[in-house]
Amino acid sequence: MTEAPLFQRIALLGCGLIGSSIARAAKARGSIAGEIVANDRSAASMARIEELGLADRVEADPAEAVRGADCVILCAPVGAYAELAASIAPNLAAGAILSDVGSTKQSVIRDVGPLVPTGVHFVPAHPLAGTEHSGPDAGFATLFEGRWCLLTPPAGTDADSVTRIELLWKRMGSMVSVMEPAHHDRVLAIVSHLPHLIAFTICGTADDLADETRQQVLQFAASGFRDFTRIAASDPEMWRDVFLNNREALLEMLARFTEDAQAMARAVRWGDAAYIEDKIGRGRKIRRSLIEINQA
Ligand code: NAP
């Protein structure tokens, strides 16, 4: 027997990698949404969403897209959330759940929280799943399978709505955990935002080298540099917004990293082989433990 859909109508605002993956997962599993309405910013993305058949209906106006939806999910870059929330607020149905997928959570609660009308339940969420690709073509139905989704409901959030968003992610194959927003932002700063900052920076540093050297960098890019370039291929607008909206935690982690990098530099300068070997060994252990918990 097929389960009844969790929501009658889900509206997705922003239908790039993450939004289109939700649309695909919901289509692939009938138990999630009776109807999917998609909205995106550019006419080109909207046309592509239609061509790919990702939604039952495509709406150019976000305020129209959310009309009558019992679940609305913001899937645009986090810097666009305040304006989007302001434009949709008057049309959100009483009892609807407003959620999101943004990579920063304190900023989302700061920007969106005050705009949520009484009677609408706001449940911020962040799926820890992604690739370096973006846009409606980049998504796939299995993106969230076996990945964590973190929920950061502000104090006093309606418990039933939290349970429904938890169920939504579980039906898309994710494991779900509830986390305090500030803690989320510190954890993500070290495991995701700082690695991206380092990848963008190292690619820029390599690119700044003289022509002759740059040629060699690209020609002989062995796995280390190649792995950085994969991460650095991520969407500039999305990552600009992440950096600007998790400023304090990111700067804190960058400062700690810089101290540790300086310690490594000192060990290299003074030939401290034991220190260097110990640090490399720790990295190796961390990689092994990720493989063991299926998160590599
Ligand atoms: P993406 O592939 O670049 O998609 C973002 C989509 O949002 C694009 O289709 C873009 O439209 C649209 N958009 C931008 N501004 C908009 C606005 N004001 N109104 C409506 N749509 C707008 O990015 P993504 O990777 O899916 O990221 C979306 C969200 O997921 C972000 O908040 C990000 O922090 C979060 N997230 C990303 C990852 C990841 O690894 N990529 C993982 C977890 C969470 P046009 O292209 O048509 O202009």
PDB file of N, CA, C and O in Angstrom, residues 77-123:
ATOM      1  N   PRO A  77      20.110  30.930  -2.685  1.00  0.00           N
ATOM      2  CA  PRO A  77      21.247  31.308  -1.829  1.00  0.00           C
ATOM      3  C   PRO A  77      20.755  32.087  -0.603  1.00  0.00           C
ATOM      4  O   PRO A  77      19.797  32.880  -0.717  1.00  0.00           O
ATOM      5  N   VAL A  78      21.402  31.905   0.550  1.00  0.00           N
ATOM      6  CA  VAL A  78      20.859  32.468   1.796  1.00  0.00           C
ATOM      7  C   VAL A  78      20.742  33.996   1.774  1.00  0.00           C
ATOM      8  O   VAL A  78      19.883  34.561   2.451  1.00  0.00           O
ATOM      9  N   GLY A  79      21.554  34.678   0.978  1.00  0.00           N
ATOM     10  CA  GLY A  79      21.469  36.140   0.896  1.00  0.00           C
ATOM     11  C   GLY A  79      20.167  36.626   0.281  1.00  0.00           C
ATOM     12  O   GLY A  79      19.806  37.798   0.432  1.00  0.00           O
ATOM     13  N   ALA A  80      19.443  35.729  -0.404  1.00  0.00           N
ATOM     14  CA  ALA A  80      18.182  36.123  -1.052  1.00  0.00           C
ATOM     15  C   ALA A  80      16.973  35.867  -0.145  1.00  0.00           C
ATOM     16  O   ALA A  80      15.843  36.231  -0.486  1.00  0.00           O
ATOM     17  N   TYR A  81      17.212  35.230   1.006  1.00  0.00           N
ATOM     18  CA  TYR A  81      16.079  34.783   1.830  1.00  0.00           C
ATOM     19  C   TYR A  81      15.200  35.914   2.362  1.00  0.00           C
ATOM     20  O   TYR A  81      13.973  35.792   2.378  1.00  0.00           O
ATOM     21  N   ALA A  82      15.822  37.017   2.827  1.00  0.00           N
ATOM     22  CA  ALA A  82      15.030  38.077   3.469  1.00  0.00           C
ATOM     23  C   ALA A  82      14.012  38.648   2.463  1.00  0.00           C
ATOM     24  O   ALA A  82      12.828  38.780   2.788  1.00  0.00           O
ATOM     25  N   GLU A  83      14.500  38.930   1.252  1.00  0.00           N
ATOM     26  CA  GLU A  83      13.618  39.505   0.237  1.00  0.00           C
ATOM     27  C   GLU A  83      12.536  38.500  -0.177  1.00  0.00           C
ATOM     28  O   GLU A  83      11.365  38.858  -0.327  1.00  0.00           O
ATOM     29  N   LEU A  84      12.955  37.254  -0.329  1.00  0.00           N
ATOM     30  CA  LEU A  84      11.975  36.216  -0.701  1.00  0.00           C
ATOM     31  C   LEU A  84      10.907  36.080   0.383  1.00  0.00           C
ATOM     32  O   LEU A  84       9.712  36.035   0.081  1.00  0.00           O
ATOM     33  N   ALA A  85      11.360  36.003   1.637  1.00  0.00           N
ATOM     34  CA  ALA A  85      10.408  35.820   2.749  1.00  0.00           C
ATOM     35  C   ALA A  85       9.434  36.990   2.817  1.00  0.00           C
ATOM     36  O   ALA A  85       8.230  36.798   3.042  1.00  0.00           O
ATOM     37  N   ALA A  86       9.950  38.208   2.605  1.00  0.00           N
ATOM     38  CA  ALA A  86       9.068  39.385   2.659  1.00  0.00           C
ATOM     39  C   ALA A  86       8.023  39.313   1.551  1.00  0.00           C
ATOM     40  O   ALA A  86       6.857  39.652   1.764  1.00  0.00           O
ATOM     41  N   SER A  87       8.434  38.831   0.376  1.00  0.00           N
ATOM     42  CA  SER A  87       7.473  38.828  -0.739  1.00  0.00           C
ATOM     43  C   SER A  87       6.420  37.724  -0.599  1.00  0.00           C
ATOM     44  O   SER A  87       5.311  37.875  -1.068  1.00  0.00           O
ATOM     45  N   ILE A  88       6.766  36.617   0.036  1.00  0.00           N
ATOM     46  CA  ILE A  88       5.788  35.520   0.139  1.00  0.00           C
ATOM     47  C   ILE A  88       4.922  35.586   1.393  1.00  0.00           C
ATOM     48  O   ILE A  88       3.840  34.991   1.431  1.00  0.00           O
ATOM     49  N   ALA A  89       5.401  36.312   2.419  1.00  0.00           N
ATOM     50  CA  ALA A  89       4.724  36.283   3.726  1.00  0.00           C
ATOM     51  C   ALA A  89       3.209  36.487   3.653  1.00  0.00           C
ATOM     52  O   ALA A  89       2.444  35.721   4.247  1.00  0.00           O
ATOM     53  N   PRO A  90       2.726  37.508   2.890  1.00  0.00           N
ATOM     54  CA  PRO A  90       1.269  37.730   2.897  1.00  0.00           C
ATOM     55  C   PRO A  90       0.469  36.564   2.308  1.00  0.00           C
ATOM     56  O   PRO A  90      -0.716  36.439   2.592  1.00  0.00           O
ATOM     57  N   ASN A  91       1.121  35.731   1.484  1.00  0.00           N
ATOM     58  CA  ASN A  91       0.389  34.643   0.813  1.00  0.00           C
ATOM     59  C   ASN A  91       0.572  33.275   1.466  1.00  0.00           C
ATOM     60  O   ASN A  91       0.064  32.286   0.952  1.00  0.00           O
ATOM     61  N   LEU A  92       1.321  33.207   2.555  1.00  0.00           N
ATOM     62  CA  LEU A  92       1.514  31.898   3.201  1.00  0.00           C
ATOM     63  C   LEU A  92       0.211  31.473   3.879  1.00  0.00           C
ATOM     64  O   LEU A  92      -0.415  32.272   4.585  1.00  0.00           O
ATOM     65  N   ALA A  93      -0.175  30.221   3.646  1.00  0.00           N
ATOM     66  CA  ALA A  93      -1.446  29.735   4.201  1.00  0.00           C
ATOM     67  C   ALA A  93      -1.324  29.514   5.704  1.00  0.00           C
ATOM     68  O   ALA A  93      -0.253  29.105   6.193  1.00  0.00           O
ATOM     69  N   ALA A  94      -2.421  29.772   6.430  1.00  0.00           N
ATOM     70  CA  ALA A  94      -2.414  29.500   7.869  1.00  0.00           C
ATOM     71  C   ALA A  94      -2.138  28.013   8.086  1.00  0.00           C
ATOM     72  O   ALA A  94      -2.675  27.173   7.363  1.00  0.00           O
ATOM     73  N   GLY A  95      -1.265  27.699   9.018  1.00  0.00           N
ATOM     74  CA  GLY A  95      -0.937  26.302   9.314  1.00  0.00           C
ATOM     75  C   GLY A  95       0.175  25.740   8.449  1.00  0.00           C
ATOM     76  O   GLY A  95       0.663  24.626   8.693  1.00  0.00           O
ATOM     77  N   ALA A  96       0.607  26.497   7.419  1.00  0.00           N
ATOM     78  CA  ALA A  96       1.670  25.995   6.530  1.00  0.00           C
ATOM     79  C   ALA A  96       2.996  25.933   7.278  1.00  0.00           C
ATOM     80  O   ALA A  96       3.197  26.619   8.285  1.00  0.00           O
ATOM     81  N   ILE A  97       3.896  25.098   6.747  1.00  0.00           N
ATOM     82  CA  ILE A  97       5.252  25.042   7.300  1.00  0.00           C
ATOM     83  C   ILE A  97       6.173  25.754   6.318  1.00  0.00           C
ATOM     84  O   ILE A  97       6.141  25.482   5.113  1.00  0.00           O
ATOM     85  N   LEU A  98       6.978  26.659   6.838  1.00  0.00           N
ATOM     86  CA  LEU A  98       8.010  27.315   6.032  1.00  0.00           C
ATOM     87  C   LEU A  98       9.352  26.726   6.471  1.00  0.00           C
ATOM     88  O   LEU A  98       9.698  26.754   7.660  1.00  0.00           O
ATOM     89  N   SER A  99      10.081  26.151   5.504  1.00  0.00           N
ATOM     90  CA  SER A  99      11.383  25.576   5.832  1.00  0.00           C
ATOM     91  C   SER A  99      12.411  26.083   4.829  1.00  0.00           C
ATOM     92  O   SER A  99      12.102  26.906   3.962  1.00  0.00           O
ATOM     93  N   ASP A 100      13.636  25.632   4.947  1.00  0.00           N
ATOM     94  CA  ASP A 100      14.687  26.065   4.024  1.00  0.00           C
ATOM     95  C   ASP A 100      15.780  25.009   3.993  1.00  0.00           C
ATOM     96  O   ASP A 100      15.683  23.996   4.693  1.00  0.00           O
ATOM     97  N   VAL A 101      16.801  25.258   3.155  1.00  0.00           N
ATOM     98  CA  VAL A 101      17.917  24.310   3.058  1.00  0.00           C
ATOM     99  C   VAL A 101      19.259  25.033   3.230  1.00  0.00           C
ATOM    100  O   VAL A 101      20.308  24.476   2.915  1.00  0.00           O
ATOM    101  N   GLY A 102      19.214  26.281   3.684  1.00  0.00           N
ATOM    102  CA  GLY A 102      20.401  27.132   3.699  1.00  0.00           C
ATOM    103  C   GLY A 102      21.556  26.580   4.527  1.00  0.00           C
ATOM    104  O   GLY A 102      21.358  25.950   5.564  1.00  0.00           O
ATOM    105  N   SER A 103      22.767  26.900   4.074  1.00  0.00           N
ATOM    106  CA  SER A 103      23.973  26.371   4.710  1.00  0.00           C
ATOM    107  C   SER A 103      24.359  27.104   5.992  1.00  0.00           C
ATOM    108  O   SER A 103      25.263  26.683   6.699  1.00  0.00           O
ATOM    109  N   THR A 104      23.716  28.244   6.261  1.00  0.00           N
ATOM    110  CA  THR A 104      23.962  28.963   7.519  1.00  0.00           C
ATOM    111  C   THR A 104      22.623  29.022   8.246  1.00  0.00           C
ATOM    112  O   THR A 104      21.579  29.117   7.597  1.00  0.00           O
ATOM    113  N   LYS A 105      22.627  28.967   9.567  1.00  0.00           N
ATOM    114  CA  LYS A 105      21.320  28.875  10.235  1.00  0.00           C
ATOM    115  C   LYS A 105      20.996  30.066  11.129  1.00  0.00           C
ATOM    116  O   LYS A 105      19.848  30.487  11.175  1.00  0.00           O
ATOM    117  N   GLN A 106      21.992  30.661  11.802  1.00  0.00           N
ATOM    118  CA  GLN A 106      21.662  31.843  12.619  1.00  0.00           C
ATOM    119  C   GLN A 106      21.196  32.983  11.721  1.00  0.00           C
ATOM    120  O   GLN A 106      20.252  33.693  12.040  1.00  0.00           O
ATOM    121  N   SER A 107      21.826  33.156  10.567  1.00  0.00           N
ATOM    122  CA  SER A 107      21.450  34.259   9.669  1.00  0.00           C
ATOM    123  C   SER A 107      20.048  34.050   9.114  1.00  0.00           C
ATOM    124  O   SER A 107      19.291  34.996   8.921  1.00  0.00           O
ATOM    125  N   VAL A 108      19.716  32.799   8.835  1.00  0.00           N
ATOM    126  CA  VAL A 108      18.388  32.496   8.281  1.00  0.00           C
ATOM    127  C   VAL A 108      17.311  32.800   9.324  1.00  0.00           C
ATOM    128  O   VAL A 108      16.279  33.410   9.018  1.00  0.00           O
ATOM    129  N   ILE A 109      17.594  32.421  10.565  1.00  0.00           N
ATOM    130  CA  ILE A 109      16.620  32.692  11.637  1.00  0.00           C
ATOM    131  C   ILE A 109      16.506  34.209  11.854  1.00  0.00           C
ATOM    132  O   ILE A 109      15.412  34.748  12.014  1.00  0.00           O
ATOM    133  N   ARG A 110      17.649  34.893  11.774  1.00  0.00           N
ATOM    134  CA  ARG A 110      17.657  36.365  11.914  1.00  0.00           C
ATOM    135  C   ARG A 110      16.875  37.038  10.777  1.00  0.00           C
ATOM    136  O   ARG A 110      16.076  37.931  11.006  1.00  0.00           O
ATOM    137  N   ASP A 111      17.091  36.578   9.539  1.00  0.00           N
ATOM    138  CA  ASP A 111      16.504  37.248   8.366  1.00  0.00           C
ATOM    139  C   ASP A 111      15.047  36.871   8.112  1.00  0.00           C
ATOM    140  O   ASP A 111      14.258  37.691   7.666  1.00  0.00           O
ATOM    141  N   VAL A 112      14.728  35.596   8.337  1.00  0.00           N
ATOM    142  CA  VAL A 112      13.396  35.096   7.967  1.00  0.00           C
ATOM    143  C   VAL A 112      12.445  35.108   9.170  1.00  0.00           C
ATOM    144  O   VAL A 112      11.271  35.464   9.031  1.00  0.00           O
ATOM    145  N   GLY A 113      12.965  34.725  10.328  1.00  0.00           N
ATOM    146  CA  GLY A 113      12.126  34.569  11.531  1.00  0.00           C
ATOM    147  C   GLY A 113      11.131  35.705  11.741  1.00  0.00           C
ATOM    148  O   GLY A 113       9.920  35.468  11.866  1.00  0.00           O
ATOM    149  N   PRO A 114      11.587  36.979  11.751  1.00  0.00           N
ATOM    150  CA  PRO A 114      10.658  38.078  12.052  1.00  0.00           C
ATOM    151  C   PRO A 114       9.575  38.273  10.988  1.00  0.00           C
ATOM    152  O   PRO A 114       8.586  38.959  11.235  1.00  0.00           O
ATOM    153  N   LEU A 115       9.759  37.691   9.799  1.00  0.00           N
ATOM    154  CA  LEU A 115       8.795  37.905   8.704  1.00  0.00           C
ATOM    155  C   LEU A 115       7.734  36.814   8.636  1.00  0.00           C
ATOM    156  O   LEU A 115       6.819  36.873   7.821  1.00  0.00           O
ATOM    157  N   VAL A 116       7.881  35.781   9.477  1.00  0.00           N
ATOM    158  CA  VAL A 116       6.946  34.648   9.409  1.00  0.00           C
ATOM    159  C   VAL A 116       5.626  35.032  10.079  1.00  0.00           C
ATOM    160  O   VAL A 116       5.608  35.389  11.260  1.00  0.00           O
ATOM    161  N   PRO A 117       4.514  34.967   9.332  1.00  0.00           N
ATOM    162  CA  PRO A 117       3.228  35.381   9.927  1.00  0.00           C
ATOM    163  C   PRO A 117       2.793  34.432  11.054  1.00  0.00           C
ATOM    164  O   PRO A 117       3.166  33.254  11.050  1.00  0.00           O
ATOM    165  N   THR A 118       2.001  34.955  11.965  1.00  0.00           N
ATOM    166  CA  THR A 118       1.438  34.136  13.032  1.00  0.00           C
ATOM    167  C   THR A 118       0.635  32.992  12.399  1.00  0.00           C
ATOM    168  O   THR A 118      -0.067  33.214  11.407  1.00  0.00           O
ATOM    169  N   GLY A 119       0.787  31.799  12.952  1.00  0.00           N
ATOM    170  CA  GLY A 119       0.027  30.660  12.415  1.00  0.00           C
ATOM    171  C   GLY A 119       0.803  29.887  11.358  1.00  0.00           C
ATOM    172  O   GLY A 119       0.383  28.826  10.916  1.00  0.00           O
ATOM    173  N   VAL A 120       1.957  30.417  10.919  1.00  0.00           N
ATOM    174  CA  VAL A 120       2.835  29.684   9.988  1.00  0.00           C
ATOM    175  C   VAL A 120       4.009  29.176  10.817  1.00  0.00           C
ATOM    176  O   VAL A 120       4.532  29.890  11.676  1.00  0.00           O
ATOM    177  N   HIS A 121       4.411  27.920  10.568  1.00  0.00           N
ATOM    178  CA  HIS A 121       5.460  27.313  11.399  1.00  0.00           C
ATOM    179  C   HIS A 121       6.781  27.291  10.656  1.00  0.00           C
ATOM    180  O   HIS A 121       6.874  26.748   9.550  1.00  0.00           O
ATOM    181  N   PHE A 122       7.798  27.867  11.283  1.00  0.00           N
ATOM    182  CA  PHE A 122       9.100  28.022  10.636  1.00  0.00           C
ATOM    183  C   PHE A 122      10.072  26.964  11.175  1.00  0.00           C
ATOM    184  O   PHE A 122      10.395  26.946  12.362  1.00  0.00           O
ATOM    185  N   VAL A 123      10.512  26.068  10.278  1.00  0.00           N
ATOM    186  CA  VAL A 123      11.414  24.982  10.691  1.00  0.00           C
ATOM    187  C   VAL A 123      12.666  25.006   9.789  1.00  0.00           C
ATOM    188  O   VAL A 123      12.688  24.391   8.725  1.00  0.00           O
TER     189      VAL A 123
END
